[in-house]
Amino acid sequence: MRTLIIYQSKTGNTEKYAKDIAKAVNADVIPFKKFKEKMIKDYDTIVFGGRVIGNRIQKIDEFLRHYEAMEGKNVILFSVGMSIVTKETRLNMISSNLLDMYHVRYYQLRGSFDYAKLGGLEKFMFANSLRLISRDPNATADQKMLLEIKDHPIEFYDNAGVEKIITVLNKLSVPEA
Ligand SMILES: Cc1cc2nc3c(=O)[nH]c(=O)nc-3n(C[C@H](O)[C@H](O)[C@H](O)COP(=O)(O)O)c2cc1C
């Protein structure tokens, strides 16, 4: 089975997950900016992994614009964010990114976050989200956790999540024409 893994990453977490999975299943791996629709025909399975900013998977809409061209292919999505992975955060990601409109498998992986390493614009965006959360009486426990993160970087690698994706990829067969 031929598999292409496409990733959108900035600080390297999503890129590392994409490359680790690619190595384990012998897939081709490219950043989203190198992806062209004409590549799809050469693969049976297409995997897209993107970093999460404000609950949105970066470049997911741009990727899913090619959904029709992926008819008959296995399509797997994964997101990488600092949020804890729970049933609630997963459902939240599915609805915020309209993933239930598509016939895809979706996995949520936890990555690392270091405020000190952000660029100016992202620092500003992040500080702005924190301001809103701190004033919101209905903020969830997950959102409140973000308030702690600014001064305490988190480093996380979801081995179990990666293994799950690898197992699924190894079990997938070549879709029938
Ligand atoms: C401005 C900003 C907003 C973020 N929003 C979220 C979020 O809503 N949910 C989440 O899980 N992670 C969020 N993150 C954390 C990143 O998704 C996380 O650091 C991820 O590992 C980055 O992926 P990359 O290393 O591949 O670029 C945010 C990070 C920044 C800078």
Coordinates of N, CA, C and O and ligand atoms in Angstrom, one line a residue:
M1 N 0.8 -1.2 0.0 CA 0.0 0.0 0.0 C 0.9 1.3 0.0 O 1.8 1.3 0.8
R2 N 0.5 2.2 -0.9 CA 1.3 3.4 -0.9 C 0.7 4.5 -0.1 O -0.5 4.8 -0.3
T3 N 1.5 5.2 0.8 CA 0.9 6.2 1.7 C 1.7 7.5 1.6 O 2.9 7.5 1.5
L4 N 0.9 8.6 1.5 CA 1.5 9.9 1.5 C 1.1 10.6 2.8 O -0.1 10.7 3.1
I5 N 2.1 11.1 3.5 CA 1.8 11.9 4.7 C 2.2 13.4 4.5 O 3.3 13.7 4.1
I6 N 1.2 14.2 4.7 CA 1.4 15.7 4.5 C 1.3 16.4 5.9 O 0.4 16.0 6.7
Y7 N 2.1 17.3 6.2 CA 2.0 17.9 7.5 C 2.1 19.5 7.4 O 2.7 20.0 6.5
Q8 N 1.5 20.1 8.4 CA 1.6 21.6 8.5 C 2.1 21.8 9.9 O 1.5 21.5 10.9
S9 N 3.3 22.3 10.0 CA 4.0 22.5 11.4 C 4.8 23.8 11.4 O 5.2 24.3 10.4
K10 N 4.9 24.3 12.6 CA 5.8 25.5 12.7 C 6.9 25.3 13.7 O 8.1 25.5 13.4
T11 N 6.6 24.7 14.9 CA 7.6 24.6 15.9 C 8.1 23.1 15.9 O 8.8 22.7 16.9
G12 N 7.7 22.3 14.9 CA 8.4 21.0 14.8 C 7.6 19.8 15.3 O 8.0 18.6 15.0
N13 N 6.6 20.0 16.2 CA 6.0 18.8 16.8 C 5.2 18.0 15.7 O 5.4 16.7 15.7
T14 N 4.4 18.6 14.9 CA 3.6 17.9 13.9 C 4.6 17.3 12.9 O 4.4 16.1 12.4
E15 N 5.6 18.0 12.5 CA 6.6 17.5 11.6 C 7.2 16.2 12.1 O 7.4 15.2 11.4
K16 N 7.6 16.2 13.4 CA 8.2 15.0 14.0 C 7.2 13.8 14.0 O 7.6 12.7 13.6
Y17 N 6.0 14.1 14.4 CA 5.0 13.0 14.4 C 4.8 12.4 12.9 O 4.8 11.2 12.7
A18 N 4.7 13.4 12.0 CA 4.5 12.9 10.6 C 5.7 12.1 10.1 O 5.5 11.0 9.5
K19 N 6.9 12.5 10.4 CA 8.1 11.8 10.0 C 8.3 10.5 10.7 O 8.7 9.5 10.1
D20 N 7.9 10.4 12.0 CA 8.0 9.1 12.7 C 7.0 8.1 12.2 O 7.4 7.0 12.0
I21 N 5.8 8.6 11.9 CA 4.8 7.7 11.4 C 5.2 7.2 10.0 O 5.2 6.0 9.6
A22 N 5.7 8.2 9.2 CA 6.2 7.8 7.8 C 7.3 6.7 7.8 O 7.2 5.8 7.0
K23 N 8.2 6.9 8.8 CA 9.3 5.9 8.8 C 8.8 4.6 9.2 O 9.2 3.5 8.6
A24 N 7.8 4.5 10.1 CA 7.3 3.2 10.6 C 6.5 2.5 9.6 O 6.5 1.3 9.6
V25 N 5.9 3.2 8.7 CA 5.0 2.5 7.7 C 5.6 2.7 6.2 O 4.9 2.3 5.3
N26 N 6.8 3.2 6.2 CA 7.4 3.4 4.9 C 6.6 4.2 3.9 O 6.4 3.9 2.7
A27 N 6.2 5.4 4.4 CA 5.4 6.3 3.6 C 6.2 7.5 3.1 O 7.3 7.7 3.6
D28 N 5.8 8.1 2.1 CA 6.4 9.4 1.6 C 5.9 10.5 2.6 O 4.7 10.4 3.0
V29 N 6.7 11.5 2.8 CA 6.2 12.6 3.8 C 6.7 13.9 3.2 O 7.8 14.1 2.8
I30 N 5.7 14.9 3.2 CA 6.0 16.2 2.6 C 5.3 17.3 3.5 O 4.2 17.1 4.0
P31 N 5.9 18.5 3.5 CA 5.1 19.6 4.1 C 4.0 20.0 3.2 O 4.1 19.8 2.0
F32 N 2.9 20.6 3.8 CA 1.7 21.0 3.0 C 2.1 21.9 1.8 O 1.5 21.7 0.7
K33 N 3.0 22.8 2.0 CA 3.4 23.7 0.9 C 3.9 23.0 -0.4 O 3.8 23.5 -1.5
K34 N 4.3 21.7 -0.2 CA 4.8 21.0 -1.4 C 3.8 20.1 -2.0 O 4.0 19.4 -3.0
F35 N 2.6 20.0 -1.4 CA 1.5 19.1 -1.8 C 0.8 19.7 -3.1 O 0.5 20.9 -3.1
K36 N 0.6 18.8 -4.1 CA -0.1 19.2 -5.3 C -1.2 18.1 -5.5 O -0.9 16.9 -5.3
E37 N -2.4 18.5 -6.0 CA -3.5 17.6 -6.1 C -3.1 16.4 -7.0 O -3.5 15.3 -6.8
K38 N -2.3 16.6 -8.0 CA -1.9 15.5 -9.0 C -1.1 14.4 -8.3 O -1.0 13.3 -8.9
M39 N -0.6 14.6 -7.1 CA 0.1 13.6 -6.4 C -0.8 12.5 -5.9 O -0.4 11.3 -5.7
I40 N -2.1 12.8 -5.6 CA -3.0 11.9 -5.0 C -3.1 10.6 -5.7 O -3.2 9.5 -5.1
K41 N -3.2 10.6 -7.0 CA -3.4 9.4 -7.8 C -2.3 8.3 -7.6 O -2.5 7.1 -7.8
D42 N -1.1 8.7 -7.1 CA 0.0 7.8 -6.9 C -0.1 7.0 -5.5 O 0.7 6.2 -5.2
Y43 N -1.2 7.3 -4.7 CA -1.2 6.8 -3.4 C -2.6 6.1 -3.1 O -3.6 6.5 -3.7
D44 N -2.6 5.1 -2.2 CA -3.8 4.5 -1.7 C -4.4 5.2 -0.5 O -5.6 5.2 -0.2
T45 N -3.4 5.7 0.3 CA -3.8 6.3 1.6 C -3.1 7.7 1.7 O -1.9 7.9 1.4
I46 N -3.9 8.7 2.1 CA -3.4 10.1 2.3 C -3.6 10.4 3.8 O -4.7 10.3 4.3
V47 N -2.5 10.8 4.4 CA -2.6 11.3 5.8 C -2.3 12.8 5.9 O -1.3 13.2 5.2
F48 N -3.1 13.5 6.6 CA -2.8 14.9 6.8 C -2.7 15.2 8.3 O -3.6 14.9 9.1
G49 N -1.6 15.8 8.7 CA -1.4 16.2 10.1 C -1.2 17.7 10.2 O -0.4 18.2 9.5
G50 N -1.9 18.4 11.1 CA -1.7 19.8 11.2 C -1.7 20.3 12.7 O -2.3 19.7 13.6
R51 N -1.0 21.4 12.9 CA -0.9 21.9 14.3 C -2.2 22.7 14.6 O -2.9 23.1 13.6
V52 N -2.5 22.8 15.9 CA -3.8 23.5 16.3 C -3.5 24.9 16.8 O -2.7 25.1 17.7
I53 N -4.2 25.8 16.2 CA -4.2 27.2 16.7 C -5.6 27.6 17.0 O -6.4 27.7 16.0
G54 N -6.0 28.0 18.2 CA -7.3 28.4 18.5 C -8.4 27.4 18.1 O -9.3 27.8 17.4
N55 N -8.1 26.1 18.4 CA -9.0 25.0 18.1 C -9.1 24.7 16.6 O -9.9 23.8 16.2
R56 N -8.4 25.4 15.8 CA -8.5 25.1 14.3 C -7.2 24.4 13.9 O -6.1 24.8 14.3
I57 N -7.4 23.3 13.1 CA -6.2 22.6 12.5 C -5.7 23.4 11.3 O -6.5 23.7 10.4
Q58 N -4.5 23.9 11.4 CA -3.9 24.7 10.4 C -3.9 24.0 9.0 O -3.5 22.9 8.9
K59 N -4.4 24.7 8.0 CA -4.4 24.3 6.6 C -5.4 23.1 6.3 O -5.4 22.5 5.2
I60 N -6.3 22.8 7.3 CA -7.2 21.7 7.1 C -8.2 22.0 6.0 O -8.5 21.2 5.2
D61 N -8.7 23.3 5.9 CA -9.6 23.6 4.9 C -9.0 23.5 3.5 O -9.6 23.0 2.6
E62 N -7.8 24.0 3.4 CA -7.0 24.0 2.2 C -6.8 22.5 1.7 O -7.0 22.1 0.6
F63 N -6.5 21.6 2.7 CA -6.3 20.2 2.4 C -7.6 19.6 1.9 O -7.7 18.9 0.9
L64 N -8.7 19.9 2.7 CA -10.0 19.2 2.4 C -10.6 19.7 1.1 O -11.6 19.2 0.6
R65 N -10.1 20.8 0.6 CA -10.5 21.3 -0.7 C -10.2 20.2 -1.8 O -10.8 20.2 -2.9
H66 N -9.3 19.3 -1.5 CA -8.9 18.3 -2.5 C -9.7 17.0 -2.2 O -9.3 15.9 -2.7
Y67 N -10.7 17.1 -1.3 CA -11.4 15.8 -0.8 C -12.0 15.0 -2.0 O -11.9 13.8 -2.0
E68 N -12.6 15.7 -2.9 CA -13.2 15.0 -4.0 C -12.2 14.2 -4.8 O -12.4 13.1 -5.3
A69 N -11.0 14.8 -5.0 CA -9.9 14.1 -5.7 C -9.4 12.9 -5.0 O -8.7 12.0 -5.5
M70 N -9.8 12.8 -3.7 CA -9.4 11.6 -2.9 C -10.4 10.5 -2.8 O -10.3 9.6 -2.0
E71 N -11.4 10.6 -3.7 CA -12.5 9.6 -3.7 C -11.9 8.2 -3.9 O -11.0 8.0 -4.7
G72 N -12.3 7.3 -3.0 CA -11.8 5.9 -3.2 C -10.4 5.7 -2.4 O -9.9 4.6 -2.5
K73 N -9.9 6.7 -1.8 CA -8.7 6.6 -1.0 C -9.0 6.5 0.4 O -10.0 7.0 0.9
N74 N -8.1 5.9 1.2 CA -8.2 6.0 2.7 C -7.7 7.4 3.1 O -6.6 7.8 2.6
V75 N -8.5 8.1 3.9 CA -8.0 9.5 4.3 C -8.0 9.5 5.8 O -9.0 9.2 6.5
I76 N -6.8 9.9 6.4 CA -6.6 9.9 7.8 C -6.1 11.3 8.2 O -5.2 11.9 7.5
L77 N -6.7 11.9 9.2 CA -6.3 13.2 9.7 C -5.8 13.1 11.1 O -6.3 12.3 11.9
F78 N -4.7 13.9 11.5 CA -4.4 14.0 12.9 C -4.1 15.5 13.2 O -3.6 16.2 12.3
S79 N -4.3 15.9 14.4 CA -4.0 17.2 14.8 C -3.0 17.1 16.0 O -3.0 16.1 16.7
V80 N -2.2 18.2 16.1 CA -1.2 18.2 17.2 C -1.4 19.6 17.9 O -1.3 20.6 17.3
G81 N -1.8 19.5 19.2 CA -2.0 20.7 20.0 C -1.5 20.4 21.4 O -1.2 19.3 21.8
M82 N -1.5 21.4 22.2 CA -1.1 21.2 23.6 C -2.2 20.7 24.5 O -1.9 20.3 25.7
S83 N -3.4 20.7 24.0 CA -4.5 20.4 24.9 C -4.5 18.9 25.2 O -4.0 18.0 24.5
I84 N -5.0 18.6 26.4 CA -5.2 17.2 26.9 C -6.2 16.5 25.9 O -7.1 17.1 25.5
V85 N -5.9 15.2 25.6 CA -6.8 14.5 24.7 C -7.9 13.8 25.6 O -7.6 12.9 26.4
T86 N -9.1 14.3 25.4 CA -10.3 13.6 26.1 C -11.4 13.5 25.0 O -11.3 14.1 23.9
K87 N -12.4 12.8 25.4 CA -13.6 12.6 24.5 C -14.1 14.0 24.2 O -14.5 14.3 23.0
E88 N -14.2 14.9 25.2 CA -14.7 16.2 25.0 C -13.9 17.1 24.1 O -14.4 17.7 23.1
T89 N -12.5 17.1 24.3 CA -11.7 17.9 23.4 C -11.7 17.4 22.0 O -11.6 18.1 21.0
R90 N -11.8 16.0 21.9 CA -11.9 15.4 20.5 C -13.2 15.8 19.8 O -13.1 16.3 18.6
L91 N -14.3 15.8 20.5 CA -15.5 16.2 19.9 C -15.5 17.7 19.5 O -16.0 18.1 18.4
N92 N -14.9 18.4 20.4 CA -14.8 19.9 20.1 C -13.9 20.1 18.9 O -14.3 21.0 18.0
M93 N -12.9 19.4 18.7 CA -12.0 19.5 17.5 C -12.8 19.1 16.2 O -12.7 19.8 15.2
I94 N -13.6 18.0 16.4 CA -14.3 17.6 15.2 C -15.3 18.7 14.8 O -15.4 19.0 13.6
S95 N -16.0 19.3 15.8 CA -17.0 20.3 15.4 C -16.4 21.6 14.9 O -16.8 22.2 14.0
S96 N -15.3 22.0 15.6 CA -14.6 23.3 15.2 C -14.0 23.2 13.8 O -13.8 24.2 13.2
N97 N -13.7 22.0 13.4 CA -13.0 21.9 12.1 C -13.9 21.2 11.0 O -13.5 20.8 10.0
L98 N -15.2 21.0 11.4 CA -16.2 20.5 10.5 C -15.8 19.1 9.9 O -16.2 18.8 8.8
L99 N -15.1 18.3 10.8 CA -14.6 17.0 10.2 C -15.7 16.0 10.0 O -15.5 15.1 9.2
D100 N -16.9 16.2 10.7 CA -17.9 15.2 10.5 C -18.6 15.4 9.1 O -19.5 14.6 8.8
M101 N -18.2 16.3 8.3 CA -18.8 16.5 7.0 C -18.1 15.5 6.0 O -18.4 15.4 4.8
Y102 N -17.0 14.8 6.5 CA -16.2 14.0 5.6 C -16.1 12.6 6.1 O -16.2 12.4 7.3
H103 N -15.8 11.7 5.2 CA -15.6 10.3 5.6 C -14.1 10.1 5.8 O -13.3 9.8 4.9
V104 N -13.7 10.4 7.0 CA -12.2 10.3 7.4 C -12.1 9.7 8.7 O -13.0 9.7 9.5
R105 N -10.9 9.3 9.0 CA -10.5 8.9 10.4 C -9.8 10.0 11.0 O -8.9 10.6 10.3
Y106 N -10.1 10.4 12.3 CA -9.4 11.5 12.9 C -8.7 11.1 14.3 O -9.4 10.5 15.1
Y107 N -7.5 11.5 14.4 CA -6.7 11.3 15.7 C -6.2 12.6 16.2 O -5.7 13.4 15.5
Q108 N -6.3 12.7 17.5 CA -5.8 14.0 18.2 C -4.6 13.6 19.0 O -4.6 12.7 19.9
L109 N -3.5 14.2 18.7 CA -2.2 14.0 19.4 C -1.8 15.2 20.2 O -2.1 16.3 19.8
R110 N -1.2 15.0 21.4 CA -0.7 16.1 22.2 C 0.7 16.4 21.8 O 1.5 15.5 21.6
G111 N 1.1 17.7 21.7 CA 2.4 18.1 21.4 C 3.0 18.9 22.5 O 2.5 18.9 23.6
S112 N 4.1 19.6 22.1 CA 4.8 20.5 23.1 C 4.4 21.9 22.9 O 3.9 22.3 21.8
F113 N 4.7 22.7 23.9 CA 4.4 24.2 23.8 C 5.4 24.9 24.6 O 5.6 24.6 25.8
D114 N 6.0 25.9 24.0 CA 6.9 26.8 24.8 C 6.7 28.2 24.4 O 7.1 28.7 23.3
Y115 N 6.1 29.0 25.3 CA 5.7 30.3 25.0 C 6.9 31.2 24.6 O 6.9 32.0 23.7
A116 N 8.0 30.9 25.3 CA 9.2 31.7 25.1 C 9.7 31.6 23.6 O 10.4 32.5 23.1
K117 N 9.4 30.5 23.0 CA 9.9 30.2 21.6 C 9.0 30.8 20.5 O 9.3 30.7 19.3
L118 N 7.8 31.4 20.9 CA 6.9 31.8 19.9 C 7.4 33.1 19.2 O 8.1 33.9 19.9
G119 N 7.0 33.3 18.0 CA 7.3 34.6 17.3 C 6.4 35.7 17.9 O 5.4 35.4 18.6
G120 N 6.6 37.0 17.5 CA 5.9 38.1 18.1 C 4.4 38.0 17.9 O 3.6 38.2 18.8
L121 N 3.9 37.6 16.7 CA 2.5 37.6 16.4 C 1.8 36.5 17.2 O 0.7 36.7 17.8
E122 N 2.4 35.3 17.3 CA 1.8 34.2 18.0 C 1.8 34.5 19.5 O 0.8 34.2 20.2
K123 N 2.8 35.2 20.0 CA 2.9 35.6 21.4 C 1.7 36.5 21.7 O 1.0 36.3 22.7
F124 N 1.5 37.4 20.8 CA 0.4 38.4 21.0 C -1.0 37.7 20.9 O -1.8 37.9 21.8
M125 N -1.1 36.7 19.9 CA -2.4 36.0 19.8 C -2.7 35.1 21.1 O -3.8 35.1 21.6
F126 N -1.6 34.5 21.5 CA -1.7 33.6 22.7 C -2.1 34.5 24.0 O -3.0 34.1 24.7
A127 N -1.4 35.6 24.1 CA -1.6 36.4 25.3 C -3.1 36.9 25.3 O -3.8 37.0 26.3
N128 N -3.6 37.2 24.1 CA -4.9 37.7 23.9 C -5.9 36.6 24.3 O -6.9 36.9 25.0
S129 N -5.7 35.3 23.9 CA -6.6 34.2 24.2 C -6.6 34.1 25.8 O -7.6 33.8 26.4
L130 N -5.4 34.2 26.4 CA -5.3 34.1 27.8 C -6.2 35.1 28.5 O -6.8 34.9 29.5
R131 N -6.1 36.3 28.0 CA -6.9 37.4 28.6 C -8.4 37.1 28.6 O -9.1 37.3 29.5
L132 N -8.8 36.6 27.4 CA -10.2 36.3 27.3 C -10.6 35.1 28.3 O -11.7 35.2 28.9
I133 N -9.8 34.1 28.3 CA -10.1 33.0 29.2 C -10.1 33.4 30.7 O -11.0 33.1 31.4
S134 N -9.2 34.3 31.1 CA -9.1 34.7 32.5 C -10.4 35.5 32.9 O -10.7 35.5 34.0
R135 N -11.0 36.1 31.9 CA -12.2 36.9 32.2 C -13.5 36.1 32.0 O -14.6 36.7 32.3
D136 N -13.4 34.9 31.5 CA -14.6 34.2 31.1 C -15.1 33.3 32.3 O -14.4 32.3 32.6
P137 N -16.2 33.6 32.9 CA -16.6 32.7 34.1 C -17.0 31.3 33.6 O -17.0 30.4 34.5
N138 N -17.3 31.1 32.3 CA -17.6 29.7 31.9 C -16.4 29.0 31.3 O -16.6 28.0 30.6
A139 N -15.2 29.5 31.5 CA -14.0 28.8 30.9 C -13.9 27.4 31.4 O -14.2 27.1 32.6
T140 N -13.6 26.4 30.5 CA -13.5 25.0 30.9 C -12.2 24.8 31.6 O -11.3 25.6 31.5
A141 N -12.1 23.6 32.2 CA -10.8 23.3 33.0 C -9.7 23.2 32.0 O -8.6 23.7 32.3
D142 N -10.0 22.8 30.8 CA -8.9 22.7 29.7 C -8.4 24.1 29.4 O -7.2 24.3 29.2
Q143 N -9.3 25.0 29.3 CA -8.9 26.4 28.9 C -8.1 27.0 30.1 O -7.1 27.7 29.9
K144 N -8.6 26.7 31.3 CA -7.9 27.3 32.5 C -6.5 26.8 32.6 O -5.6 27.5 33.1
M145 N -6.3 25.6 32.1 CA -4.9 25.0 32.2 C -4.0 25.8 31.3 O -2.8 25.9 31.7
L146 N -4.5 26.5 30.3 CA -3.6 27.3 29.4 C -3.0 28.4 30.2 O -1.9 28.9 29.9
L147 N -3.7 28.9 31.2 CA -3.2 30.1 32.0 C -1.9 29.7 32.7 O -1.0 30.6 32.9
E148 N -1.7 28.4 33.0 CA -0.5 28.0 33.7 C 0.6 27.8 32.7 O 1.8 27.9 33.1
I149 N 0.3 27.5 31.5 CA 1.3 27.1 30.5 C 2.3 28.2 30.1 O 3.4 27.9 29.8
K150 N 1.9 29.4 30.2 CA 2.7 30.5 29.8 C 4.1 30.5 30.4 O 5.1 30.7 29.8
D151 N 4.1 30.2 31.7 CA 5.4 30.2 32.5 C 6.0 28.8 32.6 O 7.1 28.7 33.1
H152 N 5.2 27.8 32.2 CA 5.7 26.4 32.4 C 5.6 25.7 31.1 O 4.5 25.1 30.8
P153 N 6.6 25.7 30.3 CA 6.5 25.0 29.0 C 6.1 23.5 29.1 O 6.6 22.9 30.1
I154 N 5.3 23.0 28.2 CA 5.1 21.5 28.3 C 5.8 20.8 27.2 O 5.9 21.3 26.1
E155 N 6.2 19.6 27.5 CA 6.9 18.8 26.4 C 6.2 17.5 26.5 O 6.2 16.8 27.5
F156 N 5.6 17.1 25.3 CA 4.8 15.9 25.3 C 5.0 15.2 24.0 O 5.0 15.8 23.0
Y157 N 5.1 13.9 24.1 CA 5.1 13.1 22.9 C 4.2 11.9 23.1 O 4.4 11.1 24.0
D158 N 3.2 11.8 22.3 CA 2.1 10.8 22.5 C 2.4 9.5 21.8 O 2.0 9.2 20.7
N159 N 3.2 8.7 22.5 CA 3.6 7.4 21.9 C 2.4 6.5 21.6 O 2.4 5.9 20.5
A160 N 1.5 6.5 22.5 CA 0.3 5.6 22.3 C -0.5 6.0 21.1 O -0.9 5.2 20.3
G161 N -0.6 7.4 20.9 CA -1.4 7.9 19.7 C -0.7 7.5 18.4 O -1.3 7.2 17.5
V162 N 0.7 7.7 18.5 CA 1.4 7.3 17.2 C 1.3 5.9 16.9 O 1.1 5.5 15.8
E163 N 1.4 5.0 17.9 CA 1.3 3.6 17.7 C -0.1 3.2 17.1 O -0.2 2.4 16.3
K164 N -1.1 3.9 17.6 CA -2.5 3.7 17.1 C -2.6 4.0 15.6 O -3.1 3.2 14.9
I165 N -2.0 5.1 15.3 CA -2.1 5.5 13.8 C -1.3 4.5 13.0 O -1.7 4.1 11.9
I166 N -0.1 4.1 13.5 CA 0.7 3.1 12.7 C -0.1 1.8 12.6 O -0.1 1.2 11.5
T167 N -0.7 1.4 13.7 CA -1.4 0.1 13.6 C -2.6 0.2 12.6 O -2.8 -0.7 11.7
V168 N -3.3 1.3 12.6 CA -4.4 1.5 11.6 C -3.8 1.5 10.2 O -4.3 0.8 9.3
L169 N -2.7 2.2 10.0 CA -2.1 2.3 8.6 C -1.7 0.9 8.2 O -1.9 0.6 7.0
N170 N -1.1 0.1 9.1 CA -0.7 -1.2 8.7 C -1.8 -2.1 8.4 O -1.7 -3.1 7.7
K171 N -3.0 -1.9 9.0 CA -4.2 -2.7 8.8 C -4.9 -2.4 7.5 O -5.7 -3.2 7.0
L172 N -4.8 -1.1 7.0 CA -5.6 -0.7 5.9 C -5.2 -1.4 4.6 O -4.0 -1.7 4.4
S173 N -6.2 -1.7 3.8 CA -5.8 -2.4 2.6 C -5.9 -1.4 1.5 O -6.3 -0.2 1.6
V174 N -5.5 -1.8 0.3 CA -5.6 -1.0 -0.9 C -7.1 -0.9 -1.3 O -7.7 -1.9 -1.4
P175 N -7.6 0.4 -1.3 CA -9.1 0.5 -1.6 C -9.3 -0.1 -3.0 O -8.5 0.0 -3.9
E176 N -10.5 -0.8 -3.2 CA -10.9 -1.3 -4.5 C -11.2 -0.2 -5.5 O -11.8 0.8 -5.1
A177 N -10.8 -0.4 -6.7 CA -11.0 0.6 -7.7 C -12.5 0.7 -8.1 O -13.2 -0.3 -7.9
Ligands
LIG1 C1 -1.5 31.3 19.3 C2 -1.5 29.9 19.7 C3 -2.8 29.2 19.9 C4 -2.8 27.9 20.2 N1 -4.1 27.3 20.3 C5 -4.2 26.0 20.7 C6 -5.4 25.4 20.8 O1 -6.5 26.0 20.7 N2 -5.5 24.1 21.2 C7 -4.4 23.3 21.3 O2 -4.5 22.1 21.6 N3 -3.1 23.9 21.1 C8 -3.0 25.2 20.8 N4 -1.8 25.7 20.6 C9 -0.6 24.9 20.8 C10 0.1 24.4 19.5 O3 -0.9 23.7 18.8 C11 1.2 23.4 19.9 O4 2.2 24.1 20.5 C12 1.6 22.5 18.8 O5 2.4 21.5 19.3 C13 2.3 23.3 17.7 O6 2.6 22.4 16.6 P1 4.0 22.5 15.7 O7 5.1 22.3 16.7 O8 3.9 21.4 14.7 O9 4.0 23.9 15.1 C14 -1.7 27.1 20.3 C15 -0.4 27.7 20.1 C16 -0.3 29.1 19.8 C17 1.0 29.7 19.5

